PDB file of C-alpha atoms and ligand atoms in Angstrom:
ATOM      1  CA  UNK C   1      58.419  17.390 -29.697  1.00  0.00           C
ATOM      2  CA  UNK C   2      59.180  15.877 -26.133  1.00  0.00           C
ATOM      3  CA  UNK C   3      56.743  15.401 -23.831  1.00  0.00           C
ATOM      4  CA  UNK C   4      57.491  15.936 -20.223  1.00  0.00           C
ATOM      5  CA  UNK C   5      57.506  12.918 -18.362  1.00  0.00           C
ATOM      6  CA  UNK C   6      57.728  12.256 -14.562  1.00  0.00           C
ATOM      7  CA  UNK C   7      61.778  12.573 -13.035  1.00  0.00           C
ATOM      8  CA  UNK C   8      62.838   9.294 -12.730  1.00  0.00           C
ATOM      9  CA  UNK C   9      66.222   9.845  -9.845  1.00  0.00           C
ATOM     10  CA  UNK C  10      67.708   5.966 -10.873  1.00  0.00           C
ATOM     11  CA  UNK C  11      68.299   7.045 -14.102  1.00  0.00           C
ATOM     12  CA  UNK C  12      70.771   9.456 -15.370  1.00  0.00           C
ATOM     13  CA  UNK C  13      68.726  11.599 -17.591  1.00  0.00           C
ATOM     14  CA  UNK C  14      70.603  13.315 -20.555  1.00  0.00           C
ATOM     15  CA  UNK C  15      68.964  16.995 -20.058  1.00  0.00           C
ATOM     16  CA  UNK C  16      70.418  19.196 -22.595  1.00  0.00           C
ATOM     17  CA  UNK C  17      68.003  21.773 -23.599  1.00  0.00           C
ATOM     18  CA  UNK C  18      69.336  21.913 -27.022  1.00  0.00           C
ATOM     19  CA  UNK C  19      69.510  18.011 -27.486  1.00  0.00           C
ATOM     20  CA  UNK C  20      67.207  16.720 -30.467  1.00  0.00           C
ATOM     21  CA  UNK C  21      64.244  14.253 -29.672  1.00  0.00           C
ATOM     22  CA  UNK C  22      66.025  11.031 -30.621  1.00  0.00           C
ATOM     23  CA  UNK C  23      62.790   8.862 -31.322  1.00  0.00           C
ATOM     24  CA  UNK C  24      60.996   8.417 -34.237  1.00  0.00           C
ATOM     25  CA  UNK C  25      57.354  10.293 -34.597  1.00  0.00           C
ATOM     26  CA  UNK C  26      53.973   8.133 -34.497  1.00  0.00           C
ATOM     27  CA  UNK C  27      54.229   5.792 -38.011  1.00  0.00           C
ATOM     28  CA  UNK C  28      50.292   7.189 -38.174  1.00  0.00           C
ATOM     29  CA  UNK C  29      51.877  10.980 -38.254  1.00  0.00           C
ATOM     30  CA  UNK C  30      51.546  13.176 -41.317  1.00  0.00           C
ATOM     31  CA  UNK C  31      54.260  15.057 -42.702  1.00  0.00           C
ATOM     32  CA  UNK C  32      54.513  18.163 -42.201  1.00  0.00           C
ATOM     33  CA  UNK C  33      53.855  21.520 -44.926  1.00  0.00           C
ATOM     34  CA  UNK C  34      56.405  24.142 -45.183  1.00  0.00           C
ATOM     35  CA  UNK C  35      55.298  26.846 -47.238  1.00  0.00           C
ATOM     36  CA  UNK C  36      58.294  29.431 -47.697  1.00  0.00           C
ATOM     37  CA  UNK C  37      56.530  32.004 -49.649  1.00  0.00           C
ATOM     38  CA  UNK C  38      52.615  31.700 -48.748  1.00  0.00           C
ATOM     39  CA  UNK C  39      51.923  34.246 -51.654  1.00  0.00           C
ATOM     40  CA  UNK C  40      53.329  32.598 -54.432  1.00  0.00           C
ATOM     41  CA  UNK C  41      55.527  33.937 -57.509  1.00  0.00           C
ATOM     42  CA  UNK C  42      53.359  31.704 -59.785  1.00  0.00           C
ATOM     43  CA  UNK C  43      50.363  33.277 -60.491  1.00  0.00           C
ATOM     44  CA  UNK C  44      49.097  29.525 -61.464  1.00  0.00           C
ATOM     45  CA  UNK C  45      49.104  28.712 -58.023  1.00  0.00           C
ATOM     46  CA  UNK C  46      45.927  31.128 -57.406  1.00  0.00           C
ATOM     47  CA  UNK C  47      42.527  28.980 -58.078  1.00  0.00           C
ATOM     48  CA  UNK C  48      39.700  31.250 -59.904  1.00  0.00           C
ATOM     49  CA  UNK C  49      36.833  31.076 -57.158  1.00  0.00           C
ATOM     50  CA  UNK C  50      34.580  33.535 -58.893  1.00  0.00           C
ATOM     51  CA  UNK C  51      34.920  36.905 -60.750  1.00  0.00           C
ATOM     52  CA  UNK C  52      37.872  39.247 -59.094  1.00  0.00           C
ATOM     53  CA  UNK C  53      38.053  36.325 -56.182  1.00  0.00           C
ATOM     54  CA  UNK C  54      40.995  33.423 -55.553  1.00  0.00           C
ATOM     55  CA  UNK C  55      41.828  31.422 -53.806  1.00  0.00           C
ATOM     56  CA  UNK C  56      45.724  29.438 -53.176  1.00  0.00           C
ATOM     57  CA  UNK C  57      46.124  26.401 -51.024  1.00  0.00           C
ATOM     58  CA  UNK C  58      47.793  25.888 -47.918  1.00  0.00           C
ATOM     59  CA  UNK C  59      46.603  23.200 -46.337  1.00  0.00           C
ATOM     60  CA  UNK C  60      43.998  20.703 -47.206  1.00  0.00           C
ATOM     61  CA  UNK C  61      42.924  18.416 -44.386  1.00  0.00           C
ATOM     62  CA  UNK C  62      40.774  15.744 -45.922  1.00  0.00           C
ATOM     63  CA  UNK C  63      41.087  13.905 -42.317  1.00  0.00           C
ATOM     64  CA  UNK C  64      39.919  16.270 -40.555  1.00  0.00           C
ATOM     65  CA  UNK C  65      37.473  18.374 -42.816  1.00  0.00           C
ATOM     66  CA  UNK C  66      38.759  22.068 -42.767  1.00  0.00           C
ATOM     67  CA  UNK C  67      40.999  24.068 -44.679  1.00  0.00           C
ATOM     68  CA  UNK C  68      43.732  26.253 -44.823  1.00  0.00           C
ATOM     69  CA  UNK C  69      43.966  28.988 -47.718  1.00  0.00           C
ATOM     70  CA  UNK C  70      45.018  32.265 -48.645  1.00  0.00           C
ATOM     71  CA  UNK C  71      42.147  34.308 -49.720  1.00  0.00           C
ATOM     72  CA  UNK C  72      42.730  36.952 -52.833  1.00  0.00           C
ATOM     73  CA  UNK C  73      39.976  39.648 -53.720  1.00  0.00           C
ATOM     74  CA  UNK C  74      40.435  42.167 -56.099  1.00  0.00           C
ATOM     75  CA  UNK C  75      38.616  45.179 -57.429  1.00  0.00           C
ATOM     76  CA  UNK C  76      35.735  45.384 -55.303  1.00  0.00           C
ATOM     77  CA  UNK C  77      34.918  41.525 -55.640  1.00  0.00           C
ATOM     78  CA  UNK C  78      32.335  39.725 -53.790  1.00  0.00           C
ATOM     79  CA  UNK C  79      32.564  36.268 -51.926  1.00  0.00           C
ATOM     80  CA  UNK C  80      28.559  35.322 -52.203  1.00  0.00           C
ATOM     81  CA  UNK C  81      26.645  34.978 -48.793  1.00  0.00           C
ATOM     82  CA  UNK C  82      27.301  32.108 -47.028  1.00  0.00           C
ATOM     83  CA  UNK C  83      26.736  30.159 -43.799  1.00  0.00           C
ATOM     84  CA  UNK C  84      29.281  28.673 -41.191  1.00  0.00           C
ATOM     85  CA  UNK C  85      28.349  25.438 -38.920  1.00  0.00           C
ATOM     86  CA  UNK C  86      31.864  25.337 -37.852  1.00  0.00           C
ATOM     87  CA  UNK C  87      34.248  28.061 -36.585  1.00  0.00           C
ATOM     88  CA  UNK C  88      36.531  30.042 -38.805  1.00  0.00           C
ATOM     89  CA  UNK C  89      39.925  31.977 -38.463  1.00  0.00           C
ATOM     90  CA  UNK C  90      41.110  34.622 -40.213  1.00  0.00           C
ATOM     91  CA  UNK C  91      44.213  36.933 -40.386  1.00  0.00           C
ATOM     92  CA  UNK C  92      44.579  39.958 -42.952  1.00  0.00           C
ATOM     93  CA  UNK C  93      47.912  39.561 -44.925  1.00  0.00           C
ATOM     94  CA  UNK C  94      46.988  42.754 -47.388  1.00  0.00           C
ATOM     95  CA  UNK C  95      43.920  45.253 -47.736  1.00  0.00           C
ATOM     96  CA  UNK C  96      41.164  45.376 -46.084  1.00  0.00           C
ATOM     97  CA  UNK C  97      36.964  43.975 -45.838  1.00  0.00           C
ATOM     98  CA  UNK C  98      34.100  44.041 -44.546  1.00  0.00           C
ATOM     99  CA  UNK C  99      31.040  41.756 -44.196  1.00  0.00           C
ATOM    100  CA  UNK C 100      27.780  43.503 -45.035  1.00  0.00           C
ATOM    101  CA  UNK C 101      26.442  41.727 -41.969  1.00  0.00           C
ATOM    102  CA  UNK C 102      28.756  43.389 -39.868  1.00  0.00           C
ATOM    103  CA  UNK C 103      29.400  47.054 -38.703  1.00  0.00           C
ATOM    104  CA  UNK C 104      33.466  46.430 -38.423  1.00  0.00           C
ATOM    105  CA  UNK C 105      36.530  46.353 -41.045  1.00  0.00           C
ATOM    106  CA  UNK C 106      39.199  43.570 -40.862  1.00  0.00           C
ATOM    107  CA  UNK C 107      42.208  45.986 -41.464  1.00  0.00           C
ATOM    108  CA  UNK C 108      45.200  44.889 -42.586  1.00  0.00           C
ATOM    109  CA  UNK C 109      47.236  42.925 -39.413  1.00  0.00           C
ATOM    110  CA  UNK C 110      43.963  42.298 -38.111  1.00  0.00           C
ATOM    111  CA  UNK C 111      42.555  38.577 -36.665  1.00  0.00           C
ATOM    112  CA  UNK C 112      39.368  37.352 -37.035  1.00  0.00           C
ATOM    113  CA  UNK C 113      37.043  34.759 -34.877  1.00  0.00           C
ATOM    114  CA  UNK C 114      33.814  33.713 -37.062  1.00  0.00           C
ATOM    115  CA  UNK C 115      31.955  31.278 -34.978  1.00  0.00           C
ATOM    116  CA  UNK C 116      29.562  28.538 -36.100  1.00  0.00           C
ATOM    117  CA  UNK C 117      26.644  29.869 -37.052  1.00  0.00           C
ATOM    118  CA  UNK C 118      27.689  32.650 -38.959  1.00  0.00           C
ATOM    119  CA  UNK C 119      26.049  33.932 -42.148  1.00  0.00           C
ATOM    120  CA  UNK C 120      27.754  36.632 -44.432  1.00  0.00           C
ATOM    121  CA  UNK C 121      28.954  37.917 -47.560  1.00  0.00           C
ATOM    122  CA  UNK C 122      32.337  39.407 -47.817  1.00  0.00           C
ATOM    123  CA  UNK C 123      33.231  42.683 -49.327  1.00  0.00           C
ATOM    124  CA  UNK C 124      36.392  44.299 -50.401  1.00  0.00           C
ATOM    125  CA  UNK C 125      35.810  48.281 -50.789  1.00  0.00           C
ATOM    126  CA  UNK C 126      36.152  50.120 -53.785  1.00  0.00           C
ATOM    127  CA  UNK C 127      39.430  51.907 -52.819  1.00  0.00           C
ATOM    128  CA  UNK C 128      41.352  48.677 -52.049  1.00  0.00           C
ATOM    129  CA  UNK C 129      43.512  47.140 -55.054  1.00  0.00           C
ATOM    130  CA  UNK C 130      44.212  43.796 -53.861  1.00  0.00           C
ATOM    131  CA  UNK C 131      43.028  41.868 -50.236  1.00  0.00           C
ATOM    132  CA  UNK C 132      45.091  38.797 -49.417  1.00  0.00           C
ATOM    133  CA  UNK C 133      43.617  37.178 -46.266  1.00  0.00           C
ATOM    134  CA  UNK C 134      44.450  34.047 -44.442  1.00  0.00           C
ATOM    135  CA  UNK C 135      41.371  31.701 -43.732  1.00  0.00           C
ATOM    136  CA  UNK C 136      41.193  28.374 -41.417  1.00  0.00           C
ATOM    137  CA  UNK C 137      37.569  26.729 -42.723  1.00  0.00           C
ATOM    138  CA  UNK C 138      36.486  24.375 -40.573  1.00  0.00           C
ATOM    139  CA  UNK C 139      33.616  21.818 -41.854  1.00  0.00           C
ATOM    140  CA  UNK C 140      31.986  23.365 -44.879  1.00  0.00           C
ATOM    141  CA  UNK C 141      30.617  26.982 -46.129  1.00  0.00           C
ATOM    142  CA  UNK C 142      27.092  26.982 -47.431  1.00  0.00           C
ATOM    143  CA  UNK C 143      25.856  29.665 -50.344  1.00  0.00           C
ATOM    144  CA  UNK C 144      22.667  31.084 -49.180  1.00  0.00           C
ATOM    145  CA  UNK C 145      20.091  33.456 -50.956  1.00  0.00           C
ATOM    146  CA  UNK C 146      19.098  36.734 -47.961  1.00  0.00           C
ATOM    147  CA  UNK C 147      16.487  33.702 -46.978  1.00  0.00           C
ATOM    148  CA  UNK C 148      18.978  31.065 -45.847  1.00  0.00           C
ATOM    149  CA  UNK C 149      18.030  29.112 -48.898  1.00  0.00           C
ATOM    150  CA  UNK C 150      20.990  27.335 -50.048  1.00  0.00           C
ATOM    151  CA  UNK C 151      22.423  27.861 -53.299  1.00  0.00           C
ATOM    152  CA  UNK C 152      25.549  25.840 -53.082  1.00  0.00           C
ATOM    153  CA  UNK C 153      28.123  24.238 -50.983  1.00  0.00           C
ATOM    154  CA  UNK C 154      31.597  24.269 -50.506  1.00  0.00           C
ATOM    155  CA  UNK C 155      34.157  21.427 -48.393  1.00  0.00           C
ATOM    156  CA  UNK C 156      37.558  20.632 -48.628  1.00  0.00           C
ATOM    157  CA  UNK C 157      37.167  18.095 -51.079  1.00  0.00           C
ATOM    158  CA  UNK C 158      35.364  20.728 -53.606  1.00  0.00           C
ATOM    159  CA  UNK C 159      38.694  22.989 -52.984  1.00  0.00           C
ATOM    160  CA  UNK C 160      40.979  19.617 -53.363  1.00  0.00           C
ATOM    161  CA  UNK C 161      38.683  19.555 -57.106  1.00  0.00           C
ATOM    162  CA  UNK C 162      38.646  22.776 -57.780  1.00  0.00           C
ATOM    163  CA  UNK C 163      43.120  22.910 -57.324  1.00  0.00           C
ATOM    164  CA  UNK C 164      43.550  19.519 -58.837  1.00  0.00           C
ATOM    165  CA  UNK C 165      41.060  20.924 -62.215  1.00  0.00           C
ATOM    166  CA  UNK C 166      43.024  24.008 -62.323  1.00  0.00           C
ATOM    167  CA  UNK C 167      46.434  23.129 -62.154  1.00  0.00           C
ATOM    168  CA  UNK C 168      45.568  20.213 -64.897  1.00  0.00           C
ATOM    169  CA  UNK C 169      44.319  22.946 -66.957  1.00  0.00           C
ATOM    170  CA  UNK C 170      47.427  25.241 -66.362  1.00  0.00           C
ATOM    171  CA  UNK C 171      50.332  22.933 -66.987  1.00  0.00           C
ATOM    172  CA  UNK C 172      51.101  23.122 -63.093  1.00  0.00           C
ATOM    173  CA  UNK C 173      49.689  19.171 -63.057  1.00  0.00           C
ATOM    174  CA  UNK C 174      46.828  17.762 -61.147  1.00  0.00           C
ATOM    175  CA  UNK C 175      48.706  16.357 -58.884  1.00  0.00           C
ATOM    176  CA  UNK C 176      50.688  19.376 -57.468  1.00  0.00           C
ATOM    177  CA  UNK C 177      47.738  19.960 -55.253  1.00  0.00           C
ATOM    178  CA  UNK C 178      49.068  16.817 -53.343  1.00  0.00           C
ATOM    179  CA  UNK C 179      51.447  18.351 -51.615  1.00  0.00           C
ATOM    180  CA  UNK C 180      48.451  20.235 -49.751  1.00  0.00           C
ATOM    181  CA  UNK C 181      46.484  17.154 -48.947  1.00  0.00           C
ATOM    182  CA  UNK C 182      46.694  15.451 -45.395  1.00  0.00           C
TER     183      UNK C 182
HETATM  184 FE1   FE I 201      32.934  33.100 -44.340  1.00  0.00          FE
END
């Protein structure tokens, strides 16, 4: 992308709108990830998280420390309690849920702001088949017991683990996750 710079009048500046930026990007850039079909024909793609709960890959930002994934709940599952210390974004692709810490519904279409400091468990009701949800993790989630004990821990490089074991296991190849990883 171009960045604006000052007018300089003693040069004759090509200023075609639809002109390509001719440079090269930053050598330290990453590349970029182009996902055509976020929810994925391959049902190998989807990671087992825990019972009736997956999860699929989008982006893994081991430089950074957050993560980009497609959530999957089915059947009334349960994502356990947990605690945020960094923020979280969410967008509902399919379904619908509800935090039992919270009085609202994230309804299909809807958006979702978590911020740090968050604690909650995630529930998809009885009446919904299948709830696909975009998340944007930031730092790490923490498993809690109703006491803030913690129980267990999750970071992007436990979901880079958790891909790279599964798709070894299901023929997809360990390193397919790559493709995820910047
Ligand atoms: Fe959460």
């Amino acid at each position: 992308m171009k960045t604006p710079s000052a007018p300089n009048e003693n040069i004759n500046i090509e200023n075609d709108p639809r002109m390509p930026y001719q440079l090269p990007f930053p050598v330290e850039a990453q590349k970029e990830i182009v996902i055509p079909s976020p929810v994925p024909d391959d049902e190998r793609v989807w990671v087992p998280q825990m019972e009736n709960v997956w999860f699929r890959p989008l982006c893994l930002n081991a430089s950074q420390g957050y993560w980009v994934n497609l959530l999957r709940v089915r059947r009334a599952g349960i994502l356990s309690r947990h605690r945020h210390p960094a923020p979280v974004h969410g967008f509902v692709l399919l379904g619908k849920w509800h935090y039992l810490e919270h009085d609202w519904v994230a309804n299909e279409g809807a958006y979702v702001f978590e911020p740090p400091g968050e604690t909650h468990t995630l529930v998809v009701p009885e009446d919904v088949q299948e709830m696909i949800t975009l998340f944007h993790i930031s730092g790490c989630m923490i498993y809690v017991d109703p006491w803030g004990k913690q129980t267990g821990y999750e970071d992007v490089f436990t979901k880079i683990a958790m891909c790279r074991d599964h798709y070894a296991k299901n023929g997809l190849g360990a390193e397919s996750v790559d493709q995820f990883v910047r």
